[in-house]
Coordinates of N, CA and C in Angstrom, one line a residue:
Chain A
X1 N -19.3 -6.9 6.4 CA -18.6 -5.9 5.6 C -17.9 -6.6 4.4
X2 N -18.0 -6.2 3.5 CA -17.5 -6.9 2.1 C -16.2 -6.1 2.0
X3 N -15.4 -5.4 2.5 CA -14.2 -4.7 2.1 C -14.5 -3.5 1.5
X4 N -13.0 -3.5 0.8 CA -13.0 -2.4 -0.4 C -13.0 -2.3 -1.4
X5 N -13.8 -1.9 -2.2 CA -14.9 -2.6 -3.5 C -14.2 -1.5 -4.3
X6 N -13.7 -2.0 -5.9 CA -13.1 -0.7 -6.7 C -13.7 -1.5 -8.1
X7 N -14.3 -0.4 -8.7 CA -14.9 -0.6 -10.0 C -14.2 0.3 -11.5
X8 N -14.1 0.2 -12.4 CA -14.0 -1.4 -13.0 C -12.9 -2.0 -12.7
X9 N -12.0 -3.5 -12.5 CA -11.2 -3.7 -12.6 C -10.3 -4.0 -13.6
X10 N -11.0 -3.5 -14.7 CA -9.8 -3.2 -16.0 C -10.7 -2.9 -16.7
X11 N -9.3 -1.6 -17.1 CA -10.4 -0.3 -18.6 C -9.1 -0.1 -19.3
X12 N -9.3 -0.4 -20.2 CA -8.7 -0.3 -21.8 C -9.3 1.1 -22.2
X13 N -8.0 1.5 -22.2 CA -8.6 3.4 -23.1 C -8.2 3.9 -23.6
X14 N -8.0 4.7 -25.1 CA -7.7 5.1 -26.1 C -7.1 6.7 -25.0
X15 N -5.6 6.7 -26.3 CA -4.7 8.3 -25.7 C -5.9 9.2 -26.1
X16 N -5.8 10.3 -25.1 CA -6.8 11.2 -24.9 C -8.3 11.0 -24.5
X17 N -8.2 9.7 -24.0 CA -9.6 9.7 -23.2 C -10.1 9.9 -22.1
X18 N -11.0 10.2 -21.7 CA -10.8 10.4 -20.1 C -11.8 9.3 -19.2
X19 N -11.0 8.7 -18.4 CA -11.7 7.9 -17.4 C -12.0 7.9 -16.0
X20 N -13.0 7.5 -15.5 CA -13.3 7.7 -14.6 C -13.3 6.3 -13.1
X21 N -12.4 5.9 -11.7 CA -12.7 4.5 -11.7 C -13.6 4.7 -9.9
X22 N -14.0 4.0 -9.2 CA -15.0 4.0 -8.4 C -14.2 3.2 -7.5
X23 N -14.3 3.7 -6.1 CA -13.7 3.4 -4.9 C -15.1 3.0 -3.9
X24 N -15.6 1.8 -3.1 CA -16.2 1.8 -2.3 C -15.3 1.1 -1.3
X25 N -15.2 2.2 0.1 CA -14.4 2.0 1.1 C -15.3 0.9 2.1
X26 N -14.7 0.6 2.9 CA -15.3 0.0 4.9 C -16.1 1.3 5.0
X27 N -17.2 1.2 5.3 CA -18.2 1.8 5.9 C -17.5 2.8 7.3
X28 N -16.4 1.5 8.1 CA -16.6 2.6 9.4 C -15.1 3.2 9.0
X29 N -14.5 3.1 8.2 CA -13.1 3.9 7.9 C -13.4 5.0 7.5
X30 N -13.0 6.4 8.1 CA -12.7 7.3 7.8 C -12.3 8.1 6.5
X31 N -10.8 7.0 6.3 CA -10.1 7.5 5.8 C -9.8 6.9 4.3
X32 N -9.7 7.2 2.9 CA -9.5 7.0 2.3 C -8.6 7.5 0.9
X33 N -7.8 6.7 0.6 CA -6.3 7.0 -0.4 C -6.2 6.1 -1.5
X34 N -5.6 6.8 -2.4 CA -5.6 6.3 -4.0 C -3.8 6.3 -4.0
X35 N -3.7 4.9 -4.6 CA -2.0 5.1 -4.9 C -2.2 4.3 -6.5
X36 N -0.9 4.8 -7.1 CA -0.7 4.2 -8.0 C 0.4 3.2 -7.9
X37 N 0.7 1.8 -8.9 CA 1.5 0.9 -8.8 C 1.6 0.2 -10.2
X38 N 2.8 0.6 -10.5 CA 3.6 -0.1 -12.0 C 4.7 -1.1 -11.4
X39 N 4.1 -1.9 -12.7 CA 5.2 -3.2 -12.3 C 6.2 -3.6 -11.6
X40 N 7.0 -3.9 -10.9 CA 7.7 -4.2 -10.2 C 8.3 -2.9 -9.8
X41 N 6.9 -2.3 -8.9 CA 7.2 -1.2 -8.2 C 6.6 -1.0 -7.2
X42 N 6.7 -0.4 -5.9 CA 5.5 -0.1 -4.5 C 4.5 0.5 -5.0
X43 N 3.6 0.4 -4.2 CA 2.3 1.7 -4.6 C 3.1 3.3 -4.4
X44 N 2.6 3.9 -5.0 CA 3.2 5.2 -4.9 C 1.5 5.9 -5.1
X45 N 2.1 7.2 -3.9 CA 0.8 7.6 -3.6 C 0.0 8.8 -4.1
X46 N -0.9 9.1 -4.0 CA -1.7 10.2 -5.2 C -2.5 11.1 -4.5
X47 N -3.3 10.9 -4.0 CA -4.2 11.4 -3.0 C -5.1 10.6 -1.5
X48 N -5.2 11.7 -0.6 CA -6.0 10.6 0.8 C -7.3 11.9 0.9
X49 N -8.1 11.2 1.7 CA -9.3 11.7 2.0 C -9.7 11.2 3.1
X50 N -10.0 12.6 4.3 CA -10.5 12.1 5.1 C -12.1 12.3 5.5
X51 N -12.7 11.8 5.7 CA -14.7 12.1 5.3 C -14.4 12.4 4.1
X52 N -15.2 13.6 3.8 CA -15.2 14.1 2.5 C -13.9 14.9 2.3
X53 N -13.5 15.3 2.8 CA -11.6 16.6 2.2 C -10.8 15.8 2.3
X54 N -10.4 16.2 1.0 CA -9.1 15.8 0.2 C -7.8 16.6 1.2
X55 N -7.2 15.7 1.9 CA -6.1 16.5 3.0 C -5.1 16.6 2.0
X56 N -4.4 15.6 1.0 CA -3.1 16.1 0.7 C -3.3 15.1 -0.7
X57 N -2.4 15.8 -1.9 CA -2.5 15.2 -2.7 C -1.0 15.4 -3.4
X58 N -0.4 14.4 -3.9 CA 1.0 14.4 -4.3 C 1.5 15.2 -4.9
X59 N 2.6 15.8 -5.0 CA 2.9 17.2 -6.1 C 3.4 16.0 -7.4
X60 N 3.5 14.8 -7.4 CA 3.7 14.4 -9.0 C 2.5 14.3 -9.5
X61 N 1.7 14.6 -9.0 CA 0.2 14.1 -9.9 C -0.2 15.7 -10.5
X62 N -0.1 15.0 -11.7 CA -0.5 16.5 -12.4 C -2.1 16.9 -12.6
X63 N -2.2 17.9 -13.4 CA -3.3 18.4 -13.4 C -4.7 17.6 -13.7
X64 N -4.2 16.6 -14.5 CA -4.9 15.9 -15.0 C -5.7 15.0 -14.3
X65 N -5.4 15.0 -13.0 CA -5.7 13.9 -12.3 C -6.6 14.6 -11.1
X66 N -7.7 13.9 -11.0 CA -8.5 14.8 -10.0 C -9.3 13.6 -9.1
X67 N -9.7 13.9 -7.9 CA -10.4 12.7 -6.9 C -11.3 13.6 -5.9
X68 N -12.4 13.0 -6.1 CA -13.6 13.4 -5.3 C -14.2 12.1 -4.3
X69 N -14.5 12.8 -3.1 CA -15.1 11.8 -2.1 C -16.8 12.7 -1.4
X70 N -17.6 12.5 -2.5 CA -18.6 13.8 -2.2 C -19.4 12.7 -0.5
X71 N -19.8 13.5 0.0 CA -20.7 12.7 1.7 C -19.7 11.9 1.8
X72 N -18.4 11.9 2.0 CA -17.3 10.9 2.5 C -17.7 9.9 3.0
X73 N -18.1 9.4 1.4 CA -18.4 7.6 1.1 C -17.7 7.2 0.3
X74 N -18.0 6.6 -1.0 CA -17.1 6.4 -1.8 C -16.2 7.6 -2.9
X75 N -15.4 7.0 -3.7 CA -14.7 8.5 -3.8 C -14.6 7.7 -5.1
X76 N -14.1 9.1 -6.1 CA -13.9 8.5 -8.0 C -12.9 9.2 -7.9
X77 N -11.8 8.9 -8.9 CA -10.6 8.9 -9.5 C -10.8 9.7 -10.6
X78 N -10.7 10.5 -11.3 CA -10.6 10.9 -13.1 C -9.3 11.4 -13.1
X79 N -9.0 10.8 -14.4 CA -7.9 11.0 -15.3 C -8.5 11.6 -16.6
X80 N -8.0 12.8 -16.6 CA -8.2 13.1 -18.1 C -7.1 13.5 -19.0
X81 N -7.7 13.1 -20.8 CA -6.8 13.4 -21.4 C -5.5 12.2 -21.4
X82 N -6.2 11.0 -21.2 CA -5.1 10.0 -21.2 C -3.6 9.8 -21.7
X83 N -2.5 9.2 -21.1 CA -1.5 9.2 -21.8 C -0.8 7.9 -21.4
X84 N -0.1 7.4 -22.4 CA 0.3 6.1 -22.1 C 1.0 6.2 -20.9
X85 N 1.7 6.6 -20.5 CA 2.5 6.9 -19.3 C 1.1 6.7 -17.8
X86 N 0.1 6.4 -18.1 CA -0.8 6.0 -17.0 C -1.4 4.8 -16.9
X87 N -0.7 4.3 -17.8 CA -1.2 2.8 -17.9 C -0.5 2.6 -16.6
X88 N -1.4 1.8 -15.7 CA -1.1 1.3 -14.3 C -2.2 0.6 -13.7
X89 N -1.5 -0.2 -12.3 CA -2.5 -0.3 -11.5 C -3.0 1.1 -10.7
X90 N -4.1 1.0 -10.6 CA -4.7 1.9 -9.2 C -5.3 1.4 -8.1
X91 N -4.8 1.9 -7.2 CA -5.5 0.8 -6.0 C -5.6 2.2 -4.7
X92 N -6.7 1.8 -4.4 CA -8.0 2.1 -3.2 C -7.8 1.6 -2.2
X93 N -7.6 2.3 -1.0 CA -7.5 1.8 0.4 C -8.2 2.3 1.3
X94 N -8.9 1.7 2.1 CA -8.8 2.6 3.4 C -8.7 2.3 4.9
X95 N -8.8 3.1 6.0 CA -8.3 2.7 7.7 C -8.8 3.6 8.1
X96 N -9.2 3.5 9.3 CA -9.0 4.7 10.4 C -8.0 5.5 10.9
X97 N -8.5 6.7 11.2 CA -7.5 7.8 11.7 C -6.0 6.9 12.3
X98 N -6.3 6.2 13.2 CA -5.6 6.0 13.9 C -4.1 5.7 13.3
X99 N -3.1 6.1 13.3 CA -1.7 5.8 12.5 C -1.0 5.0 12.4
X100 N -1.6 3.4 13.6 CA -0.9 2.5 13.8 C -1.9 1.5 13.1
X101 N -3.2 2.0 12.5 CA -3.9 0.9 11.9 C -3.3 1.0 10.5
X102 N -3.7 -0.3 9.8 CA -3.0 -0.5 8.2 C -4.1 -0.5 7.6
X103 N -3.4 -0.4 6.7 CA -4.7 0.2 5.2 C -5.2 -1.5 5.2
X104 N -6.5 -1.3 4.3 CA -7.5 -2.0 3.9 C -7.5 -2.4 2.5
X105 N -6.7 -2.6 1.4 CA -6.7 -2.4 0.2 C -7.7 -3.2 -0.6
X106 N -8.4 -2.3 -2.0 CA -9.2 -3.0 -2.8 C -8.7 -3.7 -3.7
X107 N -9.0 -4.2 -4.7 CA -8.7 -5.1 -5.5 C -7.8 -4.6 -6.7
X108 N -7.7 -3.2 -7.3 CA -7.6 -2.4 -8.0 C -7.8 -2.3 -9.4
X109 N -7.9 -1.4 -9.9 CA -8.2 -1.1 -11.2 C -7.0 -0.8 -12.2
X110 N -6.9 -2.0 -13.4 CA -6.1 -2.0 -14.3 C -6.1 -1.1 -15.5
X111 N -5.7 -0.2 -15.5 CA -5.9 0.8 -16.7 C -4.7 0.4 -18.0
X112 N -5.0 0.6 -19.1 CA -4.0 0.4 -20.1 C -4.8 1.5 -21.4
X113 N -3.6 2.1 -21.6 CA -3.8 3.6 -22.4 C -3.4 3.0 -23.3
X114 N -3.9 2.9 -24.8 CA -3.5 2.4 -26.0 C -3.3 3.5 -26.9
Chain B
X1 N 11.9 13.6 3.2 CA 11.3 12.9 3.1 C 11.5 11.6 3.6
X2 N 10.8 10.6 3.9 CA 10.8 9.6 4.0 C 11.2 8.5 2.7
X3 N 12.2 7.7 3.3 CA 12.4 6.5 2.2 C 12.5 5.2 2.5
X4 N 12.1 4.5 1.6 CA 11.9 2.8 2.6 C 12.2 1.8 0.9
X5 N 13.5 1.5 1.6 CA 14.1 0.3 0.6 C 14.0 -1.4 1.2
X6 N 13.9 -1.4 0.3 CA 14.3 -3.5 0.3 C 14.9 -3.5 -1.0
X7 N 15.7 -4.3 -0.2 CA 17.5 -4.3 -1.3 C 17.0 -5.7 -1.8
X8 N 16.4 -6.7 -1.8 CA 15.9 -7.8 -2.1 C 15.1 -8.1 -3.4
X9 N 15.4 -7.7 -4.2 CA 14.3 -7.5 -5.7 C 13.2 -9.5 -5.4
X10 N 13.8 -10.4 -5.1 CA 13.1 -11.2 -5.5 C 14.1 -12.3 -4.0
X11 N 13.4 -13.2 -3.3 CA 13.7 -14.5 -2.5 C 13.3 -15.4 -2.6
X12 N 13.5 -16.5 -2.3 CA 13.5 -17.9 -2.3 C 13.1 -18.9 -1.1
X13 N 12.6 -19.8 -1.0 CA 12.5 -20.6 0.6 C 11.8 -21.8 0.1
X14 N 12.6 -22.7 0.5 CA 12.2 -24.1 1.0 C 10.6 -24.2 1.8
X15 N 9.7 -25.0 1.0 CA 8.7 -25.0 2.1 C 9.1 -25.3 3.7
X16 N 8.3 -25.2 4.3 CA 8.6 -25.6 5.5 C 9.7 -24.8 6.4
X17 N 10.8 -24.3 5.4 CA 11.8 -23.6 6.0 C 11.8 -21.7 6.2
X18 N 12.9 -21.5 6.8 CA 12.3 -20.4 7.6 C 13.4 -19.2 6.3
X19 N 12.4 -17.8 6.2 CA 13.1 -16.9 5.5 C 12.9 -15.8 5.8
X20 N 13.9 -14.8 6.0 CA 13.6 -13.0 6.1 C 14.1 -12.2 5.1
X21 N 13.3 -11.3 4.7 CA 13.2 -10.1 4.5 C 13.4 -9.1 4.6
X22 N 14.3 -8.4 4.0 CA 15.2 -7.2 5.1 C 14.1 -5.9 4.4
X23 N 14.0 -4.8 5.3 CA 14.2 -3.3 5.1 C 14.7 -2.0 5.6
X24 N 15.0 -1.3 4.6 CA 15.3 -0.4 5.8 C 14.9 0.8 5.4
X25 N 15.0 2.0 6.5 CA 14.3 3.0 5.6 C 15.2 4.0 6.5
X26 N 14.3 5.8 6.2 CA 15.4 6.6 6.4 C 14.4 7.7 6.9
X27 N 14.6 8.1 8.1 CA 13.2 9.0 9.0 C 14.6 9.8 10.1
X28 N 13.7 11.5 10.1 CA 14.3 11.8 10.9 C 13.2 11.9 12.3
X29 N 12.2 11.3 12.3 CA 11.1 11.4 13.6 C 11.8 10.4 14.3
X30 N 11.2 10.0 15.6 CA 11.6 9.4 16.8 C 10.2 8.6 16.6
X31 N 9.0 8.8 16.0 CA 7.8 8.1 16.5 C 7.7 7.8 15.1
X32 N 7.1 6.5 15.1 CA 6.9 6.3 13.5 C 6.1 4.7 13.5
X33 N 5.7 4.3 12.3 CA 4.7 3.0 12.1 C 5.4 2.2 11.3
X34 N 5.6 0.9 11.4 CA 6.1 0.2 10.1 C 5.2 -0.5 9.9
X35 N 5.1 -1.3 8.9 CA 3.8 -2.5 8.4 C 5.0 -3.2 6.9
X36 N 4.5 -4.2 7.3 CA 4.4 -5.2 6.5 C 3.2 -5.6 5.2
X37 N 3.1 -5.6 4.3 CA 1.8 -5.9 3.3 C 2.1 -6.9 2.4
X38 N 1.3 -7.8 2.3 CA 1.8 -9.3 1.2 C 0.5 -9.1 -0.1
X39 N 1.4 -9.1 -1.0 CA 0.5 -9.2 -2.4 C 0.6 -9.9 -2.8
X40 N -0.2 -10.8 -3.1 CA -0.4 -12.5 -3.8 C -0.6 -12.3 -5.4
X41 N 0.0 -13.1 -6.0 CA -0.1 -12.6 -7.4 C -1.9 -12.7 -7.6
X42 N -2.0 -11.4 -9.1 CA -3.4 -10.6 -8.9 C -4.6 -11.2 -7.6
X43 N -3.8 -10.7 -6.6 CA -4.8 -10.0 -5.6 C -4.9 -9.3 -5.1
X44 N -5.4 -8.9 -3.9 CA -5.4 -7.7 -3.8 C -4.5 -7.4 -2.2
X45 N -4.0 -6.8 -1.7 CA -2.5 -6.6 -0.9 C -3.3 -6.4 0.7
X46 N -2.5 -7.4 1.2 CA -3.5 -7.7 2.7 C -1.7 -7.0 3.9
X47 N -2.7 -6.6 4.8 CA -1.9 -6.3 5.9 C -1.1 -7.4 6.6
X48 N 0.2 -7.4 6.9 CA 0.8 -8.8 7.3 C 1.1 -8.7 8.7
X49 N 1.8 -7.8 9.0 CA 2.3 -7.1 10.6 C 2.1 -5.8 10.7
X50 N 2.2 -4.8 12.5 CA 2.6 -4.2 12.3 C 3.6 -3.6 13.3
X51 N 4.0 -2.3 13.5 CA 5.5 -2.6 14.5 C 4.7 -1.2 14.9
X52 N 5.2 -0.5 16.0 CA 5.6 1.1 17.0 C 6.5 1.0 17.0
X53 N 7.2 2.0 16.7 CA 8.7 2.6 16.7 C 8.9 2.6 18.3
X54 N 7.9 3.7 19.2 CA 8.1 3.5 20.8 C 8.1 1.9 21.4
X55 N 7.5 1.4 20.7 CA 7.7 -0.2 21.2 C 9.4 -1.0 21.2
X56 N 9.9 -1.3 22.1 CA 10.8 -1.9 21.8 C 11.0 -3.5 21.8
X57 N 9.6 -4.4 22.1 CA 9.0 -5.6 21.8 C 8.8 -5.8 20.6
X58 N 9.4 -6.9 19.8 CA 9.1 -6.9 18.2 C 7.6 -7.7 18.2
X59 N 7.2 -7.5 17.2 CA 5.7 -7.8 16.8 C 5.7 -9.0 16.2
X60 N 5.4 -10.1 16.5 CA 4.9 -11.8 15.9 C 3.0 -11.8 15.8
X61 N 2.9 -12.2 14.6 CA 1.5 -12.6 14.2 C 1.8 -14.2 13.7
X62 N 1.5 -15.2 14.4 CA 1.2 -16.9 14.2 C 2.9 -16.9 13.6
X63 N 3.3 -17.0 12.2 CA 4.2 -17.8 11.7 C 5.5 -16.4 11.5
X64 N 4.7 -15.2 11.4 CA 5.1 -13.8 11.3 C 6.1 -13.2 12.3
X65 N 7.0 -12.9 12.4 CA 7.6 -12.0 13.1 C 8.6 -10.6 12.3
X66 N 8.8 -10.2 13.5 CA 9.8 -8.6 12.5 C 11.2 -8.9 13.8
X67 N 12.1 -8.4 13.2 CA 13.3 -7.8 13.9 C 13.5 -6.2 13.5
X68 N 13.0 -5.8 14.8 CA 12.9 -4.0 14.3 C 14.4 -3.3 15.2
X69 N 14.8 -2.6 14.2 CA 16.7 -2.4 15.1 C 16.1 -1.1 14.7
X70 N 15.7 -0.1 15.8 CA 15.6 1.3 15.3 C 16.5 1.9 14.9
X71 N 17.9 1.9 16.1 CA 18.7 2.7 15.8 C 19.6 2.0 14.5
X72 N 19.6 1.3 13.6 CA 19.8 1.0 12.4 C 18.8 1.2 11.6
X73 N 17.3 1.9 11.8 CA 16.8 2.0 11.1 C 16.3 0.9 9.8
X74 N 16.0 -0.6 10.9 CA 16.5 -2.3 9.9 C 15.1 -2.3 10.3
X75 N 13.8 -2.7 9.5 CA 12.3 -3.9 9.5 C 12.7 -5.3 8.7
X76 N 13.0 -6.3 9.5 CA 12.9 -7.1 8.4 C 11.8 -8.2 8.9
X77 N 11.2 -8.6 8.1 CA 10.6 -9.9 8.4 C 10.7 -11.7 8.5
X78 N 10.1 -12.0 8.8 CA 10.6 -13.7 9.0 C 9.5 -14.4 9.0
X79 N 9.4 -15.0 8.4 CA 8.6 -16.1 8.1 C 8.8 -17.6 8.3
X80 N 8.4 -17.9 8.9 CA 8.9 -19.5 10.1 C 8.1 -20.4 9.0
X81 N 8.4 -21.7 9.1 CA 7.4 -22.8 8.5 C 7.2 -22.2 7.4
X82 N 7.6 -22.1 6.3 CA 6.8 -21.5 5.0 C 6.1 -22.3 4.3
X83 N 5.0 -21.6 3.7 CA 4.0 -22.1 3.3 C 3.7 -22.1 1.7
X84 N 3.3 -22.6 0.7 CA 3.1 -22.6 -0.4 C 2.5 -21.0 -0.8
X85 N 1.3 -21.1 0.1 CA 0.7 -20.2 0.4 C 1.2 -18.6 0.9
X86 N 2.5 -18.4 0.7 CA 3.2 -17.3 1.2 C 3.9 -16.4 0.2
X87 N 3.5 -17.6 -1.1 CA 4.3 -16.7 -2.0 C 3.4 -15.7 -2.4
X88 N 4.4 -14.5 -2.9 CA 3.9 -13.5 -3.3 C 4.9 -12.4 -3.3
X89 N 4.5 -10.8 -3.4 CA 5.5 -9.5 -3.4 C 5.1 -9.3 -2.0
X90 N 6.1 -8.9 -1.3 CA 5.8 -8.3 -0.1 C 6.7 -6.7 0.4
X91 N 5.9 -6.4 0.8 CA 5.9 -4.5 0.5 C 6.3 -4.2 2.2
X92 N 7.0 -3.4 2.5 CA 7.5 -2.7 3.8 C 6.7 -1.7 3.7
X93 N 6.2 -0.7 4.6 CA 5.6 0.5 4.5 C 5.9 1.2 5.6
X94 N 6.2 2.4 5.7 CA 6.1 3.3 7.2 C 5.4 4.7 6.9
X95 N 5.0 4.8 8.2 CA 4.0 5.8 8.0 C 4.4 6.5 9.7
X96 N 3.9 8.3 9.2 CA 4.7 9.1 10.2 C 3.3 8.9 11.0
X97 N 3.0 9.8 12.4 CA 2.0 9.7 12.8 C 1.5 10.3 12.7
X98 N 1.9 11.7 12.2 CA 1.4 13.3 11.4 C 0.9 13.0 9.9
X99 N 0.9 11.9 9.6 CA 0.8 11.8 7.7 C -0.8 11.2 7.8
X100 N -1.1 11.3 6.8 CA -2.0 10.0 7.0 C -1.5 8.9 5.6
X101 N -0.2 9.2 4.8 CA -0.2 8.2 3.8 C 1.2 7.9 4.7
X102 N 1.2 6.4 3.6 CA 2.0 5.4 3.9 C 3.3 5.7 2.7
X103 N 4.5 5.5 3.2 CA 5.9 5.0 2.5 C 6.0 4.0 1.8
X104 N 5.9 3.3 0.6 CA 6.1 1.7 0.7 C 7.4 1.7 -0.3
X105 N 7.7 0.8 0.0 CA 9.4 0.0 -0.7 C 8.6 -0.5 -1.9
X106 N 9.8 -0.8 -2.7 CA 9.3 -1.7 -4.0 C 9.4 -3.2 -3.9
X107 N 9.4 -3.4 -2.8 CA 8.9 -5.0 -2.8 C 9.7 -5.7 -3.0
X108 N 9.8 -7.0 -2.3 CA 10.5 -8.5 -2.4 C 9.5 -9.0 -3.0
X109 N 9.9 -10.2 -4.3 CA 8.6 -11.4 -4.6 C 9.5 -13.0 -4.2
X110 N 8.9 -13.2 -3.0 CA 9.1 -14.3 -2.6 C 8.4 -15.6 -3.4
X111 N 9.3 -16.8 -3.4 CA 9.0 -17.8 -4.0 C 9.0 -18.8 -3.1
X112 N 8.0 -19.9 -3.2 CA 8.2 -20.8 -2.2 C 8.3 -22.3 -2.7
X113 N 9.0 -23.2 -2.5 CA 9.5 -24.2 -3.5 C 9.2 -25.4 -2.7
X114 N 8.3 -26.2 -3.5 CA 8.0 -27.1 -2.4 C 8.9 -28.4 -2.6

């Protein structure tokens, strides 16, 4: 198993664009979650997926922000309508159900809104 | 809601010498998960420990250990023999057993000074 694979790891993108970033989880994990993380800050979290449904997704994440995991394999991220305020890391994780196992995290994806 | 602080913005350690990590957080459940996560500057954030709240045996991995005080609601970590190799941010997390996301603090960045 190669981990948790997240594509691209840095996208430079103009206000108002919209992007798209790519999550490949652990094959036997279940479960998979998108957090966001700015500089000397924790991840803070956005959405989780378990197979393919979206169980819960943050009441800060506005509309703009949407996450699909179609055959609960890998899952995409879109942001649309960029704003500087999303320049961040994004980071991809995943684990099994179980609640005492720890996340798996990918490498994450650098976004910077210009 | 759940909250999980480290009062520690940034630490220090002697190679070879031993340092902790304090957290604490704020839960009204009885059952709950803690974890540990170490982020190595740009990489990507690996699982370090992890605790059971029902457990009253603290959890050691090789150089790793926690002192978990429930009823103070205290995770801190310890790091024995320190290693060059150890620096980085390191992230607290708790997670309920009904959730499937994780809590995380905003991190200590440990330095290690040889």
């Amino acid at each position: 198993d190669t981990g948790v694979s997240q594509d691209p790891r840095h996208k430079i993108t103009k206000r108002g664009q919209n992007v798209t970033f790519r999550c490949d989880p652990i094959s036997e994990h279940n479960r998979l979650y998108w957090y966001r993380q700015t500089l000397g800050q924790g991840p803070e979290f956005l959405t989780y997926f378990q197979n393919e449904a979206q169980l819960e997704k943050s009441r800060l994440l506005s509309d703009r922000f949407s996450a699909e995991r179609p055959k609960g394999s890998f899952s995409t991220l879109e942001i649309q309508r960029t704003e500087q305020g999303d320049s961040a890391m994004y980071l991809c994780a995943s684990s099994l159900i179980e609640p005492n196992y720890g996340y798996t995290f990918g490498s994450g994806t650098r976004l910077t809104v210009v | 809601a759940q909250t999980v602080t480290q009062s520690q913005p940034e630490m220090s350690v002697q190679e070879a010498e031993t340092v902790t990590l304090s957290c604490t957080y704020d839960t009204s459940e009885s059952d709950y998960y803690l974890f540990w996560y170490k982020q190595p500057p740009s990489r990507q954030m690996i699982l370090v420990i992890r605790q059971e709240a029902y457990k009253q045996q603290n959890a050691t991995e090789n150089r790793f250990s926690v002192n978990f005080q429930k009823a103070a609601k205290s995770f801190s970590l310890k790091i024995s023999d320190s290693q060059l190799g150890d620096a980085a941010m390191y992230f607290c997390a708790y997670r309920s057993p009904n959730a499937g996301k994780s809590t995380f603090g905003d991190g200590t960045t440990l330095t290690v000074k040889p």
